[in-house]
Short mmCIF file of C-alpha atoms in Angstrom, two decimals:
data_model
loop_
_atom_site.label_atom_id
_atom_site.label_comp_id
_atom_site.label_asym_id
_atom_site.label_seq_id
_atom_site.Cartn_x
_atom_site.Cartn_y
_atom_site.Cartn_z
CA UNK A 17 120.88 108.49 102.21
CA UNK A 18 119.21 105.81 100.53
CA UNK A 19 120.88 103.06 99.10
CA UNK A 20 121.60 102.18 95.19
CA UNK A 21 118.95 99.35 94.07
CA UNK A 22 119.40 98.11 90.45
CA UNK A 23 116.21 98.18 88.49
CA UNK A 24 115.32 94.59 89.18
CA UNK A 25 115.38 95.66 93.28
CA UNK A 26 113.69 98.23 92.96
CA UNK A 27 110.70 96.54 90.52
CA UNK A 28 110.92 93.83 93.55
CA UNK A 29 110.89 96.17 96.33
CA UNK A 30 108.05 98.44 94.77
CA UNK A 31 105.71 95.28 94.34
CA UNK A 32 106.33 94.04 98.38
CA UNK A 33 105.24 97.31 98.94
CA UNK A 34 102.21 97.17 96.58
CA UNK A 35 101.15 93.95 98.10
CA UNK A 36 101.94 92.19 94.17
CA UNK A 37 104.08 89.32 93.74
CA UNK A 38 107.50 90.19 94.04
CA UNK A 39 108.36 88.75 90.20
CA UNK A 40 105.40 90.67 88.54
CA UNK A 41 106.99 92.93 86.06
CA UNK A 42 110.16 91.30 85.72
CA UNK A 43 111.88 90.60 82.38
CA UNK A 44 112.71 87.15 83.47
CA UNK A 45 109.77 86.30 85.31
CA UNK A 46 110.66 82.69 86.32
CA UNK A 47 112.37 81.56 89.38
CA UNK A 48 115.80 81.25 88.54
CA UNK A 49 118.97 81.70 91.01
CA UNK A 50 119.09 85.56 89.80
CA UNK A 51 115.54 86.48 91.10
CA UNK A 52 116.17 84.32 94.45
CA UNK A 53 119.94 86.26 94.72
CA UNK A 54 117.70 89.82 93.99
CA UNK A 55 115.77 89.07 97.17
CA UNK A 56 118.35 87.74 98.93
CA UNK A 57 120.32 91.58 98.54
CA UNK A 58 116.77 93.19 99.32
CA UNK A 59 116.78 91.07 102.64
CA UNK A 60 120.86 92.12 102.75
CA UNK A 61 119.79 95.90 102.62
CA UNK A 62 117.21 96.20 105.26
CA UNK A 63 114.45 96.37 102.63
CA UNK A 64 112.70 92.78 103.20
CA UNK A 65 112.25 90.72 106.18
CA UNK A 66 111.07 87.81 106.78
CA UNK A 67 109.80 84.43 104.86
CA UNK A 68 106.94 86.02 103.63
CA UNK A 69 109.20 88.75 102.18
CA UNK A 70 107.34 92.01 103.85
CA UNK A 71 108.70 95.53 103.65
CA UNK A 72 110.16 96.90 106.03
CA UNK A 73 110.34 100.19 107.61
CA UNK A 74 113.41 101.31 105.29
CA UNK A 75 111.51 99.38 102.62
CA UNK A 76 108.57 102.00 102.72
CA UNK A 77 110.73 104.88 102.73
CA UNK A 78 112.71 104.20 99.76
CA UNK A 79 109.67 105.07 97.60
CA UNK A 80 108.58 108.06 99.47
CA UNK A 81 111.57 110.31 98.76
#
């Protein structure tokens, strides 16, 4: 089962795994506390790790099911 990502996760996720930065795309696209808290629930779900943000191995699945 995957996990429920709101459109702004998923955008986020989808560019980690692209290799783009993580805010390309976004409506907002500044760094306010509501892009840092989308990564922060990324990092939550097992879909980011690290300081450099990479996907992880749950990361890269989401997108190929």
């Amino acid at each position: 089962m995957t996990p429920k990502l709101s459109p702004a996760q998923r955008t986020m996720l989808h560019n980690a795994v692209s290799g783009r930065p993580l805010l390309l795309g976004l409506t907002r696209n500044s760094f306010t506390h509501r892009t840092h808290s989308t990564v922060q629930a990324l990092h939550r779900a097992g879909m980011l790790q690290g300081t450099d943000h990479q996907p992880t191995a749950a990361g890269l699945a989401y997108f190929k099911t």
